[in-house]
PDB file of C-alpha atoms and ligand atoms in Angstrom:
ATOM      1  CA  UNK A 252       6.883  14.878  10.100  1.00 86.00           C
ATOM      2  CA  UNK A 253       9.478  16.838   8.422  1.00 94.00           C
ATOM      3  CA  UNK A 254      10.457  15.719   4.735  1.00 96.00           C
ATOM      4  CA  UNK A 255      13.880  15.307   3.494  1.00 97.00           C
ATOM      5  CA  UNK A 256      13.355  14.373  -0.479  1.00 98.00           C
ATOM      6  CA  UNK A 257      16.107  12.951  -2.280  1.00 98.00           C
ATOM      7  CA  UNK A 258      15.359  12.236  -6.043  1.00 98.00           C
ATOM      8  CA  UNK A 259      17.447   9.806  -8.301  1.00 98.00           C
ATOM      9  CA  UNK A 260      17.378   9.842 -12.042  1.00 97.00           C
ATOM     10  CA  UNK A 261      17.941   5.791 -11.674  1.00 96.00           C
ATOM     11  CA  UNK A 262      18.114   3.198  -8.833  1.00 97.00           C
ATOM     12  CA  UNK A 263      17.874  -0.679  -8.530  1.00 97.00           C
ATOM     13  CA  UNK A 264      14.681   0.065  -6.067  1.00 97.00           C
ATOM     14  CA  UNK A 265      14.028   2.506  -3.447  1.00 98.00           C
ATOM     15  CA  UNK A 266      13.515   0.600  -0.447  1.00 98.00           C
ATOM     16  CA  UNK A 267      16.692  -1.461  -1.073  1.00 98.00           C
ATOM     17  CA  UNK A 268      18.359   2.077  -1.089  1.00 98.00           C
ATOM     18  CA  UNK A 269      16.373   3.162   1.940  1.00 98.00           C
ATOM     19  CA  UNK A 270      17.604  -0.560   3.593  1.00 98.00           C
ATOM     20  CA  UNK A 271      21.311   0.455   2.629  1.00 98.00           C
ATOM     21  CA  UNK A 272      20.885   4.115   4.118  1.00 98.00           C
ATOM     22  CA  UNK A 273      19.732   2.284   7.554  1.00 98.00           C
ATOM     23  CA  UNK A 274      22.355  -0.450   7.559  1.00 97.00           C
ATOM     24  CA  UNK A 275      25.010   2.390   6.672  1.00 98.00           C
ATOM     25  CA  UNK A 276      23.426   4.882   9.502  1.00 97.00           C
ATOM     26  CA  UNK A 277      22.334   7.503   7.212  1.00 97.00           C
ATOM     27  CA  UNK A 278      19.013   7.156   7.503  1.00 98.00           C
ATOM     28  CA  UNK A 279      16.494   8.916   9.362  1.00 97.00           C
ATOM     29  CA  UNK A 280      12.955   9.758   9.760  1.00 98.00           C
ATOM     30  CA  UNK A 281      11.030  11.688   7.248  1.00 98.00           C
ATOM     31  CA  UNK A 282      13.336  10.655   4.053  1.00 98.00           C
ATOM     32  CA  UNK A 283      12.105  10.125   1.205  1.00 98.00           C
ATOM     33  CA  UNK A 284      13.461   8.612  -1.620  1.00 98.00           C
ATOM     34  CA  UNK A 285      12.041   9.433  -5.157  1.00 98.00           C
ATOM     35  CA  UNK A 286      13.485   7.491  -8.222  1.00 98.00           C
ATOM     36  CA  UNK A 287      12.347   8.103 -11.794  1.00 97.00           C
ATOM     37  CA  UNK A 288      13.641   4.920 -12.534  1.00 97.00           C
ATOM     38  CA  UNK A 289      13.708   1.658 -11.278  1.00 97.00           C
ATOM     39  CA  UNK A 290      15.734  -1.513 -12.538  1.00 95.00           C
ATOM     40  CA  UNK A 291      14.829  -3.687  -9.781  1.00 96.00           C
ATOM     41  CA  UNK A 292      11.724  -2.391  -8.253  1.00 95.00           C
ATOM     42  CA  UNK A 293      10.474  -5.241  -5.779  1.00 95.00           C
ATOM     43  CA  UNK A 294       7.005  -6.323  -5.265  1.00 92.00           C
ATOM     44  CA  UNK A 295       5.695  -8.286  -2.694  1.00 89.00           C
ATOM     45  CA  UNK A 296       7.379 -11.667  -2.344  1.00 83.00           C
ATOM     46  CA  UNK A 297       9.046 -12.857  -5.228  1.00 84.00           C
ATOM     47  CA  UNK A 298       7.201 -10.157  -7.035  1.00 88.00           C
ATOM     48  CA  UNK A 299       8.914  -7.410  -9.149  1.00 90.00           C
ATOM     49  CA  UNK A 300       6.931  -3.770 -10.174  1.00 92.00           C
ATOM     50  CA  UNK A 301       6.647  -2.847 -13.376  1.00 88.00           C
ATOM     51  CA  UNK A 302       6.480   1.201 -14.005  1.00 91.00           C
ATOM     52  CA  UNK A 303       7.355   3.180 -16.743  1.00 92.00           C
ATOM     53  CA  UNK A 304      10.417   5.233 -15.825  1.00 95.00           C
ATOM     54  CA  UNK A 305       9.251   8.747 -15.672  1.00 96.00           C
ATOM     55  CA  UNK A 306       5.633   8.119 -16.283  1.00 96.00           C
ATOM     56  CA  UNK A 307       4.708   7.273 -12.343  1.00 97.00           C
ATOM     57  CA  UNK A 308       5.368   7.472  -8.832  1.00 98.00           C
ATOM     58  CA  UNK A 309       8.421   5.259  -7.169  1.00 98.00           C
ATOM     59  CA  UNK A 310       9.507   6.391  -3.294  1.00 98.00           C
ATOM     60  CA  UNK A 311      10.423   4.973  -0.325  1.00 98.00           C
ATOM     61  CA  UNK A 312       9.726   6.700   3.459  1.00 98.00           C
ATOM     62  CA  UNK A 313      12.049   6.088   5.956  1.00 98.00           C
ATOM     63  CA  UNK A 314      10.166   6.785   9.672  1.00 98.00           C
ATOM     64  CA  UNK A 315      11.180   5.690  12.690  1.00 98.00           C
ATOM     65  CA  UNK A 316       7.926   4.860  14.660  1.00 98.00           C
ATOM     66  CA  UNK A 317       9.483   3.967  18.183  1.00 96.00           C
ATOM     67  CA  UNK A 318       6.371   4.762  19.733  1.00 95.00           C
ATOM     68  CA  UNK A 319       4.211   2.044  18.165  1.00 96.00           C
ATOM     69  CA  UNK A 320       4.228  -1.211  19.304  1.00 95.00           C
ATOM     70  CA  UNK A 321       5.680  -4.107  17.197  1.00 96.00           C
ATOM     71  CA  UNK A 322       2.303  -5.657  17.040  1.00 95.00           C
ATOM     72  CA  UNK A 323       0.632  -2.897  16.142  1.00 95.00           C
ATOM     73  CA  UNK A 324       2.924  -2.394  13.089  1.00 96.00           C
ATOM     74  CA  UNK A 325      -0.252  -2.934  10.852  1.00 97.00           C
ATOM     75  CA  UNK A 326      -1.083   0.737  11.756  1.00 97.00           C
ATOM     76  CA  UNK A 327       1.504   1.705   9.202  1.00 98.00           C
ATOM     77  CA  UNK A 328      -0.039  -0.585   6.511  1.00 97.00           C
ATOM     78  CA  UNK A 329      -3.719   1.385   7.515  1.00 97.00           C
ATOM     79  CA  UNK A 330      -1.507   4.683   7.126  1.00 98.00           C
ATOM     80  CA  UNK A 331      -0.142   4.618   3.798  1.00 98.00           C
ATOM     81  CA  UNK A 332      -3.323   2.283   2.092  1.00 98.00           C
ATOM     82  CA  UNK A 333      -5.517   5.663   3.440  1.00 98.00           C
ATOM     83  CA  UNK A 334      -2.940   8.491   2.293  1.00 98.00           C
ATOM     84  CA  UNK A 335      -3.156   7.115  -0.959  1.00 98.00           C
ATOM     85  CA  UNK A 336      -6.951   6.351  -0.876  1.00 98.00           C
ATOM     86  CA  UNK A 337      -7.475  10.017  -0.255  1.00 98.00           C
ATOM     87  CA  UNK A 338      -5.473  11.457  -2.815  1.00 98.00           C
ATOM     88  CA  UNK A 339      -6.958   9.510  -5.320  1.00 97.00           C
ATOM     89  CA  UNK A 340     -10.042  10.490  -4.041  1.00 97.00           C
ATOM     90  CA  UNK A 341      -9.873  14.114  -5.349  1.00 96.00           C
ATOM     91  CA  UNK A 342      -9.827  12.610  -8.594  1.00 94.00           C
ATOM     92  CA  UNK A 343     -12.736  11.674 -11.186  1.00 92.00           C
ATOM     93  CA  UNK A 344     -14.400   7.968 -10.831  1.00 87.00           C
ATOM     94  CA  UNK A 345     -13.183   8.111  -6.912  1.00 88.00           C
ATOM     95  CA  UNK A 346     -16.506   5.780  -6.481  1.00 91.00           C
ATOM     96  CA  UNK A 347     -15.252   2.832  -7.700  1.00 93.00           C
ATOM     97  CA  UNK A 348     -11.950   3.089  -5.388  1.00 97.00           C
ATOM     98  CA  UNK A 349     -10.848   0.241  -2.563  1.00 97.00           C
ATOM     99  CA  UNK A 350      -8.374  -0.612  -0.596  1.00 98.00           C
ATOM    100  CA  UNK A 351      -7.732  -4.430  -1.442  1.00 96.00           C
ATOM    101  CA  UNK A 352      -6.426  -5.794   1.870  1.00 97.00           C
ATOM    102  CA  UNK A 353      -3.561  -5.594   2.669  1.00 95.00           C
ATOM    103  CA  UNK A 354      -2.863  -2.220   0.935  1.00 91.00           C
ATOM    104  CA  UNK A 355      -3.226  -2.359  -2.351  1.00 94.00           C
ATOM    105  CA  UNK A 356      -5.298   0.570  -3.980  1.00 97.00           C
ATOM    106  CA  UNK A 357      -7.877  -0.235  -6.141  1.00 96.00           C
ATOM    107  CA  UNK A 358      -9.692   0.633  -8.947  1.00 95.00           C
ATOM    108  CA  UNK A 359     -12.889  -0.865 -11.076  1.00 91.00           C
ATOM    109  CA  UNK A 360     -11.272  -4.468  -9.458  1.00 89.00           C
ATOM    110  CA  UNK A 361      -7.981  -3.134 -10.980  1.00 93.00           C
ATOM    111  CA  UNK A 362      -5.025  -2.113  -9.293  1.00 94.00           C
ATOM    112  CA  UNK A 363      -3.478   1.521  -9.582  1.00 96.00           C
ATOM    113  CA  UNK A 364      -0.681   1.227  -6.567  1.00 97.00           C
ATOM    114  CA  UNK A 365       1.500  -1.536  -4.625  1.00 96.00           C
ATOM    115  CA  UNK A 366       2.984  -0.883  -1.144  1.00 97.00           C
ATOM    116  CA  UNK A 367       5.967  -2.753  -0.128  1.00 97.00           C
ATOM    117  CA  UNK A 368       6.104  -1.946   3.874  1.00 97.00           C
ATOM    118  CA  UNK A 369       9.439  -3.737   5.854  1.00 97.00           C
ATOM    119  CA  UNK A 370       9.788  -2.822   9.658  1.00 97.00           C
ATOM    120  CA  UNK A 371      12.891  -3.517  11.129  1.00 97.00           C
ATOM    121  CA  UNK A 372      12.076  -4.521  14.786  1.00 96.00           C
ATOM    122  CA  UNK A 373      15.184  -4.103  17.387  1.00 93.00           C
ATOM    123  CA  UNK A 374      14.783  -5.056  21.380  1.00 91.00           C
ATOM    124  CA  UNK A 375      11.036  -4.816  21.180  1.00 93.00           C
ATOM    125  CA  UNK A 376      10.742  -1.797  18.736  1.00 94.00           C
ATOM    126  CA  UNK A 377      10.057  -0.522  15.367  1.00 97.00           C
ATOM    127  CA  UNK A 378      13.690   0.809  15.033  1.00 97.00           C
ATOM    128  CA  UNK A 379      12.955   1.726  10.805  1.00 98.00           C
ATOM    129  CA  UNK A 380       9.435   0.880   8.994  1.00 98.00           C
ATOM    130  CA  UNK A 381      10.452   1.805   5.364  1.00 98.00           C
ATOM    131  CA  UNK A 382       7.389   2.364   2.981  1.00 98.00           C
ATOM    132  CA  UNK A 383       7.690   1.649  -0.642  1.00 98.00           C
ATOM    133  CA  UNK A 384       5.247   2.979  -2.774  1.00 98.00           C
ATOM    134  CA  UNK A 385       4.630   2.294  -6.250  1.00 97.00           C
ATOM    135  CA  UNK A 386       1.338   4.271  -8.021  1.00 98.00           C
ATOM    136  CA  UNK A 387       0.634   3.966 -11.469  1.00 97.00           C
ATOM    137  CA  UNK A 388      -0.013   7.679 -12.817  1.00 97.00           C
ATOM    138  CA  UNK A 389       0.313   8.627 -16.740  1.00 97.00           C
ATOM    139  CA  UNK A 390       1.314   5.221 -18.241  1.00 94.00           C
ATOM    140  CA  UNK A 391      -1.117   3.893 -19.967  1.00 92.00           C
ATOM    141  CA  UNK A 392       0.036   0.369 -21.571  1.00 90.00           C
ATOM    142  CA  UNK A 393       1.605  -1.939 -19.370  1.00 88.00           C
ATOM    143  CA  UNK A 394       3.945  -4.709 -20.782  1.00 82.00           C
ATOM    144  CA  UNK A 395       4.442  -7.414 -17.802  1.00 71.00           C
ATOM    145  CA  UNK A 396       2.126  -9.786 -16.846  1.00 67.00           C
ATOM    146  CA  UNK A 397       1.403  -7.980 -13.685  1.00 67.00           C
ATOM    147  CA  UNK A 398      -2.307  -8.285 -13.018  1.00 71.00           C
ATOM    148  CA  UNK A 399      -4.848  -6.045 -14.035  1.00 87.00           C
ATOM    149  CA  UNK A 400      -2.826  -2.535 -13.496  1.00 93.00           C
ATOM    150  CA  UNK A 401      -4.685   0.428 -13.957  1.00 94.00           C
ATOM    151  CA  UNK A 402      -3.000   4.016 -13.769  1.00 96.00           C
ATOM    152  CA  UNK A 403      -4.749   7.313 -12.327  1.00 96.00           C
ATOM    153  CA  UNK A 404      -4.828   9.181 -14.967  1.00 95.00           C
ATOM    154  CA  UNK A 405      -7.865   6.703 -15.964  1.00 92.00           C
ATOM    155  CA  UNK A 406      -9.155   8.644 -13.526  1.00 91.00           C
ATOM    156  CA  UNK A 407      -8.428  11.896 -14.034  1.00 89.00           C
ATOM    157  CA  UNK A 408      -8.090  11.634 -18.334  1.00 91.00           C
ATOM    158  CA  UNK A 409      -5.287  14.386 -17.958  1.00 92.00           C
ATOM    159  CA  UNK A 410      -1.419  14.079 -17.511  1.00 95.00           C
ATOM    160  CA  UNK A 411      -0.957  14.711 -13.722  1.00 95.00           C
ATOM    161  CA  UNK A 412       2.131  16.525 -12.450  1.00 97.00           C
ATOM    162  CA  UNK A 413       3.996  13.627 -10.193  1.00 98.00           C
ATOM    163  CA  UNK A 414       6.231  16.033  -7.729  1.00 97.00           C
ATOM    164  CA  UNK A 415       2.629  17.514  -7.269  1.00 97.00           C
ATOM    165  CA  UNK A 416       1.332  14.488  -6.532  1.00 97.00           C
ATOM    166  CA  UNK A 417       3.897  12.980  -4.149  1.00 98.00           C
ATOM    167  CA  UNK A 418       3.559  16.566  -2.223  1.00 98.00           C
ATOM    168  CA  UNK A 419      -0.120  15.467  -1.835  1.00 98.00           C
ATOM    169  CA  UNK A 420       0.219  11.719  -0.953  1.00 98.00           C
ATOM    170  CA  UNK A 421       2.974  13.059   1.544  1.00 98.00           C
ATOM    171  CA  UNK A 422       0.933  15.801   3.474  1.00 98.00           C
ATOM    172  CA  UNK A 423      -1.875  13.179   3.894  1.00 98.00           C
ATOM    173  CA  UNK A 424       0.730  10.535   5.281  1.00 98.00           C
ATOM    174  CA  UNK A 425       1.884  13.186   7.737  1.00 98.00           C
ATOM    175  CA  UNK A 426      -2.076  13.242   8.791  1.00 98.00           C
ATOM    176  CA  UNK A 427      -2.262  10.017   9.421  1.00 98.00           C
ATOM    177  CA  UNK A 428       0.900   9.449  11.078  1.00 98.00           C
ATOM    178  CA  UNK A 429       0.018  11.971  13.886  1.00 97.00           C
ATOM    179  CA  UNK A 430      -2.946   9.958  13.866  1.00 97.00           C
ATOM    180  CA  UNK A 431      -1.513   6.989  14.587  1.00 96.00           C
ATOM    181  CA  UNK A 432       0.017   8.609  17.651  1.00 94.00           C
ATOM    182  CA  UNK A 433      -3.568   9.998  19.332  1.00 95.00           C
ATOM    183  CA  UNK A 434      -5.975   8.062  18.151  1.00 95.00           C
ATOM    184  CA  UNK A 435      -5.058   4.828  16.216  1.00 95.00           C
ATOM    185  CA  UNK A 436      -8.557   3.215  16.418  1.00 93.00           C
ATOM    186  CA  UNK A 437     -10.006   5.658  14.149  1.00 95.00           C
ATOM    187  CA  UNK A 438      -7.394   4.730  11.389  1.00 95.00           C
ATOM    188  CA  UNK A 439      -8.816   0.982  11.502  1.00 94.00           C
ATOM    189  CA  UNK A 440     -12.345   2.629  11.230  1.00 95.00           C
ATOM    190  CA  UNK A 441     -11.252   4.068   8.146  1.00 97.00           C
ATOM    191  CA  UNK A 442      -9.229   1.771   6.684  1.00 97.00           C
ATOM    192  CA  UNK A 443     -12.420  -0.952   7.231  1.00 97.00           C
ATOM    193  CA  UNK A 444     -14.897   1.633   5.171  1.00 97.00           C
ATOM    194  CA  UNK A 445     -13.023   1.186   2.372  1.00 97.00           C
ATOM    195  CA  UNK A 446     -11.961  -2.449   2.462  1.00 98.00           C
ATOM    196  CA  UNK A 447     -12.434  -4.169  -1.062  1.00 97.00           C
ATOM    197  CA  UNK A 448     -15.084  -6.904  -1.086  1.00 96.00           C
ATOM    198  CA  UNK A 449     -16.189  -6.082   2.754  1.00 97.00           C
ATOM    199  CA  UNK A 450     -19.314  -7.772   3.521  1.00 96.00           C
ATOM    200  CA  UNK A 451     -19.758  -9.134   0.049  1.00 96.00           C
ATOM    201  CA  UNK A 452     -19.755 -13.197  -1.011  1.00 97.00           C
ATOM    202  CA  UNK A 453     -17.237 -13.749  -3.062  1.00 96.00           C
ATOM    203  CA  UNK A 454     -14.373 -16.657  -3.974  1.00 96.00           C
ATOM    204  CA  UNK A 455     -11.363 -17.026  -2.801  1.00 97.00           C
ATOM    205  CA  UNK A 456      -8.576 -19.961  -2.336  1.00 97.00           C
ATOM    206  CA  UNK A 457      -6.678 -21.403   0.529  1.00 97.00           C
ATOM    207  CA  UNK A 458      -4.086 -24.478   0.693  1.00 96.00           C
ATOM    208  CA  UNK A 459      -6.723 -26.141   1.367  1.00 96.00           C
ATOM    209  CA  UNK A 460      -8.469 -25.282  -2.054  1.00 96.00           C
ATOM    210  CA  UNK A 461     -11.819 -22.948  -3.254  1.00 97.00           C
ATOM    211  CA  UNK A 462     -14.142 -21.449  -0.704  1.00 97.00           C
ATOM    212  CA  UNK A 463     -17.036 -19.058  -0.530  1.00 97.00           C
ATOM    213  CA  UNK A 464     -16.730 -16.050   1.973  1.00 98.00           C
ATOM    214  CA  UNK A 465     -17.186 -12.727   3.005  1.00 97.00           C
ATOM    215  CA  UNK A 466     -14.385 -10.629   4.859  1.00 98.00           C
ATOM    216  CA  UNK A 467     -16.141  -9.363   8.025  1.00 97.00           C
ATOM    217  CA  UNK A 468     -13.159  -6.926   9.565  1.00 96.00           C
ATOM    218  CA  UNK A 469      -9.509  -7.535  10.640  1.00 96.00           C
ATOM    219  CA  UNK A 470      -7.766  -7.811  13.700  1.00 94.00           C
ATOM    220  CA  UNK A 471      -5.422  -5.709  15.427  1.00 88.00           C
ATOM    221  CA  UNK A 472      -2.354  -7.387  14.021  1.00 93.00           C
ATOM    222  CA  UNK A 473      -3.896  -6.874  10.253  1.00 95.00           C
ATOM    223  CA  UNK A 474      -4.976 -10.629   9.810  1.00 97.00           C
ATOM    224  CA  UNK A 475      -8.469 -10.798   7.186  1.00 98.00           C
ATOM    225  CA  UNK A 476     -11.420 -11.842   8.737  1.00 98.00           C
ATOM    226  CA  UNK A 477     -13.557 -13.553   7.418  1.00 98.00           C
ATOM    227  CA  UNK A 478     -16.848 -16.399   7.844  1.00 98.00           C
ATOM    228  CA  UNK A 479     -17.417 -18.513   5.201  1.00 97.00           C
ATOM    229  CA  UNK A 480     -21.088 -20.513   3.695  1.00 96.00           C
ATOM    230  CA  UNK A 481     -21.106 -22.473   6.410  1.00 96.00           C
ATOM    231  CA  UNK A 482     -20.606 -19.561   8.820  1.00 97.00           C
ATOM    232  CA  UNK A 483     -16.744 -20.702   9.980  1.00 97.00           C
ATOM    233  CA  UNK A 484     -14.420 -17.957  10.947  1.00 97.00           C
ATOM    234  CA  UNK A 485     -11.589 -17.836   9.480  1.00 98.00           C
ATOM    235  CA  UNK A 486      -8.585 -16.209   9.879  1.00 98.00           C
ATOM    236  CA  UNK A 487      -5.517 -15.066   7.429  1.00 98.00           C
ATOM    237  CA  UNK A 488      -2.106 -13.740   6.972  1.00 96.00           C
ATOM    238  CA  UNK A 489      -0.215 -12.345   4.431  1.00 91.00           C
ATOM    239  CA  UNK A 490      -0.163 -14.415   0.833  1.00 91.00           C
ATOM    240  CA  UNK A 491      -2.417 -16.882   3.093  1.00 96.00           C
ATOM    241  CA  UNK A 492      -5.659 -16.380   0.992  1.00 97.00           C
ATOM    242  CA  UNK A 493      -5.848 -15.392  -2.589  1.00 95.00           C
ATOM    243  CA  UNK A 494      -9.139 -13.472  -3.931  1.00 94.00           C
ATOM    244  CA  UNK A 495     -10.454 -15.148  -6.902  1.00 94.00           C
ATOM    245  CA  UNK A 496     -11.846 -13.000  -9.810  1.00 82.00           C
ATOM    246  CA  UNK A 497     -15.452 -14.643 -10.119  1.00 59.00           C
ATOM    247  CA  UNK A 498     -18.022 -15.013  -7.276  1.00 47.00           C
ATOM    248  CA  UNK A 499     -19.097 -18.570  -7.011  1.00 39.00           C
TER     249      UNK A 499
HETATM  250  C1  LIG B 743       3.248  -4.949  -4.659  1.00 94.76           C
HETATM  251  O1  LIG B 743       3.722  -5.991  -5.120  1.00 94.76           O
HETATM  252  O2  LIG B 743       2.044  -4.706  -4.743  1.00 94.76           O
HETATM  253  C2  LIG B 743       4.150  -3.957  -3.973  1.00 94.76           C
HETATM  254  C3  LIG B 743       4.809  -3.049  -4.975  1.00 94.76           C
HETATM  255  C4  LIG B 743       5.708  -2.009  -4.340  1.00 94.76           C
HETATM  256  C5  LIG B 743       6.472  -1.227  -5.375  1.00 94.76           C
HETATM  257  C6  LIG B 743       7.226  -0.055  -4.792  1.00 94.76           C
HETATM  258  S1  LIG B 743       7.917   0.982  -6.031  1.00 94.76           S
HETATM  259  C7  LIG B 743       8.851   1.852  -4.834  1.00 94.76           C
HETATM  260  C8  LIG B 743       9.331   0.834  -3.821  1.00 94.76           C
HETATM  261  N1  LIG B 743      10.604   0.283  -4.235  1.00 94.76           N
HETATM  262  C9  LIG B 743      10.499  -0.992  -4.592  1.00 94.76           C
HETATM  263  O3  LIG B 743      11.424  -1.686  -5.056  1.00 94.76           O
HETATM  264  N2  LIG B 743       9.231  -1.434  -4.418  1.00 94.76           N
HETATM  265  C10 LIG B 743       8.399  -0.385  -3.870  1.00 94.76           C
END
């Protein structure tokens, strides 16, 4: 994957940028867009990010993935949940790292990054996946009532250079992107290893209210599995199941 960086002093968010760039046809695959600030960085949902504007990393990557199959999109989720696992990995404390499906990176139960991933599917394709990224680096007071953020240089206890760091989180996305290509099974393998709570009892909540589980893998289209006390299966999309701090 070659990388085309473009940097911004300020934007609304990167992956509304990105979304512009494709609707205008000037996108294409391997940009990246790097703000040091964002005034409307999006979260999941109705969710906005919080970042201190020069103190962590915002981008977007545009790709163009025509050779995966819409309903294998997940893949991409699995890609950029284990580029960032790794990279954080060659830090102090890596032990107490997870991936919290669906691709949040954790931390000690706290969360140091956010992806935001939107595919834009035409006549049976990925046409665009663009891949937001927001990781919490050197700030180290956070003002909104986003949950329990955490930043990596709790980690590492030094400053940490962020064009550095995007260089690495990049090279290890290019990994796994040629991995998705030859041998896609082993990123589910991987992604799986480091699943928060896998295996584990622990609480969670439903529409239907509060229920013991454990999470016992994920399907190919990135649903949670899991069984619960009275050994159901159950099975869970996006914002379908919330984890719940305490075990009960
Ligand atoms: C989440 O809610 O966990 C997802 C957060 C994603 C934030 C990143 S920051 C860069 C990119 N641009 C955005 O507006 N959001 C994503």
């Amino acid at each position: 994957m070659e990388i085309i960086l473009h940097q911004y002093n300020h934007l609304d968010s990167t992956n509304e940028e990105a979304l512009r760039l494709i609707s205008d046809e000037m996108a294409g695959e391997g940009m990246v867009l790097w703000a040091h600030e964002q005034t409307h960085g999006r979260g999941t949902g109705e969710n906005s990010w919080e970042s201190e504007p020069g103190r962590n990393l915002t981008f977007s990557v545009i790709l163009q993935p025509h050779f995966l199959e819409p309903s294998r999109q997940f893949a991409l989720t699995e890609m950029i949940s284990l580029a960032l696992f790794d990279v954080a990995e060659r830090r102090p404390g890596h032990e107490f790292l997870r991936i919290k499906w669906p691709n949040d990176l954790y931390f000690n139960n706290k969360k140091l990054a956010g992806v935001l991933v939107q595919n834009m599917i035409k006549a049976n394709q990925i046409d665009f996946s663009v891949i937001g990224v927001g990781l919490n680096v050197n700030q180290k007071k956070f003002f909104s009532d986003a949950p329990n953020p955490v930043s990596l240089i709790h980690l590492s206890k030094k400053e940490e250079s962020l064009s550095g760091l995007l260089d690495e989180i990049l090279k290890q996305l290019g990994y796994y992107y040629e991995k998705i290509k030859t041998d896609i099974k082993s990123l589910e393998g991987l992604y799986l290893q480091k699943l928060y709570r896998m295996g584990e009892w622990a609480g969670y909540s439903d529409e239907a209210g509060i229920f013991t589980a454990k999470i016992t893998g994920i399907n190919r289209y990135g649903q949670l599995l899991m069984t619960d006390r009275q050994g159901n299966l159950r099975v869970y999309g996006f914002k379908e199941v919330k984890f719940l701090d305490k075990v009960s």
